[in-house]
JSON list of C-alpha atoms in Angstrom, two decimals:
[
{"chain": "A", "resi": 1, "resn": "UNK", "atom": "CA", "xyz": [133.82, 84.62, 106.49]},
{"chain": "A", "resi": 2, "resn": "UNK", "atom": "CA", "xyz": [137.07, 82.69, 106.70]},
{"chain": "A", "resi": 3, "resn": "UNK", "atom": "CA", "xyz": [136.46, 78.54, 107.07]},
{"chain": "A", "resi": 4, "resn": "UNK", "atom": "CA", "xyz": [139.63, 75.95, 107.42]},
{"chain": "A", "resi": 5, "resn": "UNK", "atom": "CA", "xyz": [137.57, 72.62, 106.93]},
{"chain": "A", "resi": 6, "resn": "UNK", "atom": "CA", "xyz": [140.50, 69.84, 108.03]},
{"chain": "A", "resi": 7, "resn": "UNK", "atom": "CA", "xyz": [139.66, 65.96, 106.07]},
{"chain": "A", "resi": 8, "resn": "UNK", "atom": "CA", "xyz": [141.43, 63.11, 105.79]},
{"chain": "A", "resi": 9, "resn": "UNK", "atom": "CA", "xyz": [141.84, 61.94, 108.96]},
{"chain": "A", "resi": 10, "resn": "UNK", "atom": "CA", "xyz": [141.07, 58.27, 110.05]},
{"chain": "A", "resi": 11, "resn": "UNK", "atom": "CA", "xyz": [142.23, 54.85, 111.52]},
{"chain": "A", "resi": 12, "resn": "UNK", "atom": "CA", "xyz": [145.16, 53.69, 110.29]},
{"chain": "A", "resi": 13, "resn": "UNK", "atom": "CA", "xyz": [147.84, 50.78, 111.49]},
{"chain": "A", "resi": 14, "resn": "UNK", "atom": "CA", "xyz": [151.03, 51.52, 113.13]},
{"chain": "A", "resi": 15, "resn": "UNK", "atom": "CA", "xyz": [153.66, 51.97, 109.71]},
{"chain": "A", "resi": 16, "resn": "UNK", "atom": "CA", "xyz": [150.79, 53.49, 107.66]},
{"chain": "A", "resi": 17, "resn": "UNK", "atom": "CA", "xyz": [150.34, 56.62, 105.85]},
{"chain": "A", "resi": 18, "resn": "UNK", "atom": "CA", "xyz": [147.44, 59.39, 105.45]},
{"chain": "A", "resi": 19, "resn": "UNK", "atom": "CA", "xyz": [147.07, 62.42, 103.71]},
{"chain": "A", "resi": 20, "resn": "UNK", "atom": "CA", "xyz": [145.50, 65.60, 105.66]},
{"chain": "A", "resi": 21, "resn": "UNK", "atom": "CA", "xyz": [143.76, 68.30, 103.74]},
{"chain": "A", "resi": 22, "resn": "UNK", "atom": "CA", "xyz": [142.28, 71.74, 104.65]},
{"chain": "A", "resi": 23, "resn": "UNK", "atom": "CA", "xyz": [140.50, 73.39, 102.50]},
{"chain": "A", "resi": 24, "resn": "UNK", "atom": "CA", "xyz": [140.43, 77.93, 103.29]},
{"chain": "A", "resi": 25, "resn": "UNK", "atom": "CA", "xyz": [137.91, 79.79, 101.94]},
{"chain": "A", "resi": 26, "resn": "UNK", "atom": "CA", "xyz": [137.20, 83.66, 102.78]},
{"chain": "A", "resi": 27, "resn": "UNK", "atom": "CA", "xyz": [140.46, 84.47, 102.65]},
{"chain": "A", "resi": 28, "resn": "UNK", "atom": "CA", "xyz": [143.42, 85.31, 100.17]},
{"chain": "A", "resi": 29, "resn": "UNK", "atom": "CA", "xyz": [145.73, 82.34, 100.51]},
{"chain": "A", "resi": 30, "resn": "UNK", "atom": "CA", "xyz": [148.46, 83.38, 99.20]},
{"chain": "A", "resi": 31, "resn": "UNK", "atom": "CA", "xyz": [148.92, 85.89, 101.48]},
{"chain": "A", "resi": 32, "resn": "UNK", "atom": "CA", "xyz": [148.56, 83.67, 104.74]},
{"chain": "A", "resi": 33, "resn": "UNK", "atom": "CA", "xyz": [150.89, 81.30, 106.56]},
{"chain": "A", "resi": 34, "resn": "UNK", "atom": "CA", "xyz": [149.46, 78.08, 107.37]},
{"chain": "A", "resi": 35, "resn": "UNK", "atom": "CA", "xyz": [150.27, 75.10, 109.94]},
{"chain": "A", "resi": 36, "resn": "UNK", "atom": "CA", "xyz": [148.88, 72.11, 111.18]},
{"chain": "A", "resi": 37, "resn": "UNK", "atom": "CA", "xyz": [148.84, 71.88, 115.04]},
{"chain": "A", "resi": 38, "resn": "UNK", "atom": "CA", "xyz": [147.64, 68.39, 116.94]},
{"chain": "A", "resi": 39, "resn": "UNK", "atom": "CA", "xyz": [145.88, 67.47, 120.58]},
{"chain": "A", "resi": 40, "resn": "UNK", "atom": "CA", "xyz": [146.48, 64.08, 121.59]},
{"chain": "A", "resi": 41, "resn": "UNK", "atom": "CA", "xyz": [143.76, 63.64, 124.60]},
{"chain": "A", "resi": 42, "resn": "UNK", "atom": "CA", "xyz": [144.76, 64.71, 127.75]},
{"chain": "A", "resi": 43, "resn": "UNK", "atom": "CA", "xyz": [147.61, 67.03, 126.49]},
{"chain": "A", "resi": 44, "resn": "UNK", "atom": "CA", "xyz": [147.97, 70.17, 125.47]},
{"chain": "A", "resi": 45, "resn": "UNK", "atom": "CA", "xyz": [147.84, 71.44, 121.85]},
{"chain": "A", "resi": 46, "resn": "UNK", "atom": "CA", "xyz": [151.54, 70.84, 119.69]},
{"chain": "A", "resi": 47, "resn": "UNK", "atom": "CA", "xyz": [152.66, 72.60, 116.90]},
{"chain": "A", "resi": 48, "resn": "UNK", "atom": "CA", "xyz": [153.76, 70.08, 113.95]},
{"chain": "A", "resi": 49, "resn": "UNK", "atom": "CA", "xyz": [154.35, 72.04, 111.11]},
{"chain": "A", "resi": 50, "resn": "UNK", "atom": "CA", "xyz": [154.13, 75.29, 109.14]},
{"chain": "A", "resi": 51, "resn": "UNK", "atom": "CA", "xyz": [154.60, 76.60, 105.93]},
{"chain": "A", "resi": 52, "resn": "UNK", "atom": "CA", "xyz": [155.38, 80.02, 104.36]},
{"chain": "A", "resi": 53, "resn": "UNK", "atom": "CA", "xyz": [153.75, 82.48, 101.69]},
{"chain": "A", "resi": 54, "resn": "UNK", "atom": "CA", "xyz": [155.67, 80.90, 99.28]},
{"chain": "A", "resi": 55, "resn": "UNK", "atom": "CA", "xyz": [155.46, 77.33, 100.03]},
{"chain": "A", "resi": 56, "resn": "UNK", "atom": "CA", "xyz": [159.70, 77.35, 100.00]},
{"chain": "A", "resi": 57, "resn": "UNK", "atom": "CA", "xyz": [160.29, 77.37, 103.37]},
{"chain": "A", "resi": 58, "resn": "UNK", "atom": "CA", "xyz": [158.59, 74.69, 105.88]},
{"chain": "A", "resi": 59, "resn": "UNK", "atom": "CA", "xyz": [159.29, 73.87, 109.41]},
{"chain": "A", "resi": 60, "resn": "UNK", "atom": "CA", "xyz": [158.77, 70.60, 111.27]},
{"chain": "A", "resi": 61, "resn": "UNK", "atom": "CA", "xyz": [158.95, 69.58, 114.56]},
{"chain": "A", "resi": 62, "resn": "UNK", "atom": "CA", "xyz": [161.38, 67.39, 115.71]},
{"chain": "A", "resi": 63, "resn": "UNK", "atom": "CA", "xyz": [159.04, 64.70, 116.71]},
{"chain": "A", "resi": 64, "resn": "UNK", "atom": "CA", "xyz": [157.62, 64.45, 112.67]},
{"chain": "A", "resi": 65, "resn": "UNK", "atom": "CA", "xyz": [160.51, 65.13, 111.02]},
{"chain": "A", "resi": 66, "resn": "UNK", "atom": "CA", "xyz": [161.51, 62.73, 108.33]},
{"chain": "A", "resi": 67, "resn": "UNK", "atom": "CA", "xyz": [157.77, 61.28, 108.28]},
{"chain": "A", "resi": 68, "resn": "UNK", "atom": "CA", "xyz": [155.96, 64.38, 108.11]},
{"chain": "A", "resi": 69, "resn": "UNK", "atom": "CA", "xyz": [155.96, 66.52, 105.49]},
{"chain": "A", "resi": 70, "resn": "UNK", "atom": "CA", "xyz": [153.47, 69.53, 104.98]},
{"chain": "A", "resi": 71, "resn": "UNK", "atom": "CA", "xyz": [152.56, 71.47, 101.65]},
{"chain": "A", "resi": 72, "resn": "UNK", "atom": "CA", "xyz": [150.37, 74.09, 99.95]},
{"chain": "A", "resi": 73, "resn": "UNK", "atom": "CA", "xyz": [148.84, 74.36, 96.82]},
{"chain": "A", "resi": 74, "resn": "UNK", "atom": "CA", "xyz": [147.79, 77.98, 96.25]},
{"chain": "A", "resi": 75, "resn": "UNK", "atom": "CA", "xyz": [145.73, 77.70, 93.26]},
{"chain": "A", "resi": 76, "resn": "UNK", "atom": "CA", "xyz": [143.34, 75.26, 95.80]},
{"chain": "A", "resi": 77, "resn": "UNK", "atom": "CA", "xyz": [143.59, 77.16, 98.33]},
{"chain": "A", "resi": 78, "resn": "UNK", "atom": "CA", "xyz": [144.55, 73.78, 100.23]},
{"chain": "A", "resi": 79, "resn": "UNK", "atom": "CA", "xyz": [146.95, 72.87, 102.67]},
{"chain": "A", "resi": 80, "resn": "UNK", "atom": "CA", "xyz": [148.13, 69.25, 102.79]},
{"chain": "A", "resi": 81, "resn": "UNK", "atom": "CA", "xyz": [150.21, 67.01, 105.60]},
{"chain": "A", "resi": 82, "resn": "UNK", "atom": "CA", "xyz": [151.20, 64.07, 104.00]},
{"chain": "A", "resi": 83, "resn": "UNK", "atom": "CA", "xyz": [152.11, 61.49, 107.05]},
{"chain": "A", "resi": 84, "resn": "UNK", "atom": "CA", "xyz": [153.84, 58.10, 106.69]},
{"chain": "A", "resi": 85, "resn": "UNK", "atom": "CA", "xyz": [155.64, 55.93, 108.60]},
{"chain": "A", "resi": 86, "resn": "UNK", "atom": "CA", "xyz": [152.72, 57.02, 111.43]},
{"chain": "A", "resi": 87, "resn": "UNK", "atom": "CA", "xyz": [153.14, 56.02, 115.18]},
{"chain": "A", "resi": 88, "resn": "UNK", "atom": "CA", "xyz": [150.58, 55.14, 117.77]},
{"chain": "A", "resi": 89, "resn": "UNK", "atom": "CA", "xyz": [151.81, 58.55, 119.37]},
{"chain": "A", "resi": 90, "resn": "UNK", "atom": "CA", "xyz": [150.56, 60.37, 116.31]},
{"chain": "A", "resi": 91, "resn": "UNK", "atom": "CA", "xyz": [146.95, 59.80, 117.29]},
{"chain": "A", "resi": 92, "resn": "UNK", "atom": "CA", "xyz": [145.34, 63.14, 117.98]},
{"chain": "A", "resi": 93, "resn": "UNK", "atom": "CA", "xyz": [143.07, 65.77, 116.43]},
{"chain": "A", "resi": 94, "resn": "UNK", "atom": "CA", "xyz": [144.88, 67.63, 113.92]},
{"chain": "A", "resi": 95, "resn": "UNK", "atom": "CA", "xyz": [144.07, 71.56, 113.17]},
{"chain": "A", "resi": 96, "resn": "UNK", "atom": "CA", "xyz": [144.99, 73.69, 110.85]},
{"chain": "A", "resi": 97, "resn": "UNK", "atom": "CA", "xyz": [145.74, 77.20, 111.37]},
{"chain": "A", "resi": 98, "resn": "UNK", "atom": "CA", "xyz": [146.20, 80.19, 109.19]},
{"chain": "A", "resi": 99, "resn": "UNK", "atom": "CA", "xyz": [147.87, 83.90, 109.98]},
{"chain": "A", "resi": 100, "resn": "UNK", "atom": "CA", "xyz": [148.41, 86.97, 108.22]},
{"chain": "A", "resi": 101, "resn": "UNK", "atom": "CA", "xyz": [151.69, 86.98, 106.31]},
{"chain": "A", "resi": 102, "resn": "UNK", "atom": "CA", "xyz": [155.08, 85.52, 107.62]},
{"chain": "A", "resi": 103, "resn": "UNK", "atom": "CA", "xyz": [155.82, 87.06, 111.06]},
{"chain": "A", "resi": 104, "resn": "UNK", "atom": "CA", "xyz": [154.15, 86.85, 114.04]},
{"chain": "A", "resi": 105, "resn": "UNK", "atom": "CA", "xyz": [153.06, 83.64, 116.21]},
{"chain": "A", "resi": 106, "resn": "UNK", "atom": "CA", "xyz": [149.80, 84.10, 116.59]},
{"chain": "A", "resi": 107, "resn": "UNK", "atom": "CA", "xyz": [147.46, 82.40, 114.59]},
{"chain": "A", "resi": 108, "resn": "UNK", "atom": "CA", "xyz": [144.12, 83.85, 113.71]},
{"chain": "A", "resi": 109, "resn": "UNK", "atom": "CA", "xyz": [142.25, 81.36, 111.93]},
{"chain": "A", "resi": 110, "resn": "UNK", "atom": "CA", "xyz": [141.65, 77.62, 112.93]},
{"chain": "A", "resi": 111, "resn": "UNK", "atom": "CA", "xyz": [139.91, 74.45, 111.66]},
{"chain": "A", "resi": 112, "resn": "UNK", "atom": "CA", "xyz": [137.48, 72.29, 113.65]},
{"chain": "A", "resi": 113, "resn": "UNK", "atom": "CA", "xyz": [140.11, 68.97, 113.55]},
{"chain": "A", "resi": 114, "resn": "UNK", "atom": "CA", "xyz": [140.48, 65.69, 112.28]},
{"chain": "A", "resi": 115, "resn": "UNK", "atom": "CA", "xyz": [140.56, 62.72, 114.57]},
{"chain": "A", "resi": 116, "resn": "UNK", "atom": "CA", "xyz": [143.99, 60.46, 113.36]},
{"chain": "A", "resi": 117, "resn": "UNK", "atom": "CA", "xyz": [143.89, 57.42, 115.27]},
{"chain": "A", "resi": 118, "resn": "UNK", "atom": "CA", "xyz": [147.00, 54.60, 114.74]},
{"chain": "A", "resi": 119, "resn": "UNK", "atom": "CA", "xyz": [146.62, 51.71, 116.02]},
{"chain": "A", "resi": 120, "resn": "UNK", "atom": "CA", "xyz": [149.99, 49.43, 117.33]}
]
C-alpha cells in the first residue's frame, strides 16, 4: 500500500522559512517522480514544484521561484520543499504527489496535506 504522509507545515510570519517533508512508503522511490502541489481556500489546486528520477532536474513555478526550492533524498524515501522568504499568499495545504517514472502528467499517488499558514 503506497502512503505520502506530508509534515512540517505550520504558522509562520510573513519573511519566514519552513521545511516540508513527505515521507513514501509502498513504493520504489527511485523510480517515481514527485511534486508538491498547494490549495489555498477557495481556489483550485496549483502545481509548485516537481522533481525527477534523478533529483537533477526540478521545476518551479513562477510564483515560488527563487524562494522555493524542492528536493529528494532517495535513500529516505523523502521528499523535501524547503520555503523561505514565505508570503501571506503562500498559505494553503500543501500535497505531495508521486507518478510512475518521468513522463506523463498524471499523478497517481497523493498525500493528505499540510496546512502552511503566514501571517502579514
Amino acid at each position: 500500500q503506497v502512503q505520502l504522509v506530508e509534515s512540517g507545515g505550520g504558522t509562520v510570519q510573513a519573511g519566514g522559512s519552513l521545511r516540508l517533508s513527505c515521507a513514501a512508503s509502498g513504493l520504489s522511490f527511485s523510480s517515481y517522480s514527485m511534486a508538491w502541489f498547494r490549495q489555498a481556500p477557495g481556489k483550485e489546486r496549483e502545481f509548485v514544484a516537481n522533481i525527477y528520477l534523478s533529483g537533477a532536474i526540478t521545476r518551479h513555478a513562477d510564483s515560488v521561484k527563487g524562494r522555493f526550492t524542492i528536493s529528494r533524498d532517495s535513500a529516505k524515501n523523502t521528499l523535501y520543499l524547503q520555503m523561505n522568504s514565505l508570503k501571506p499568499e503562500d498559505t494553503a495545504v500543501y500535497y505531495c504527489a508521486a507518478k510512475y517514472g518521468n513522463s506523463g502528467t498524471n499523478y497517481a499517488y497523493w498525500g493528505q496535506g499540510t496546512q502552511v499558514t503566514v501571517s502579514s
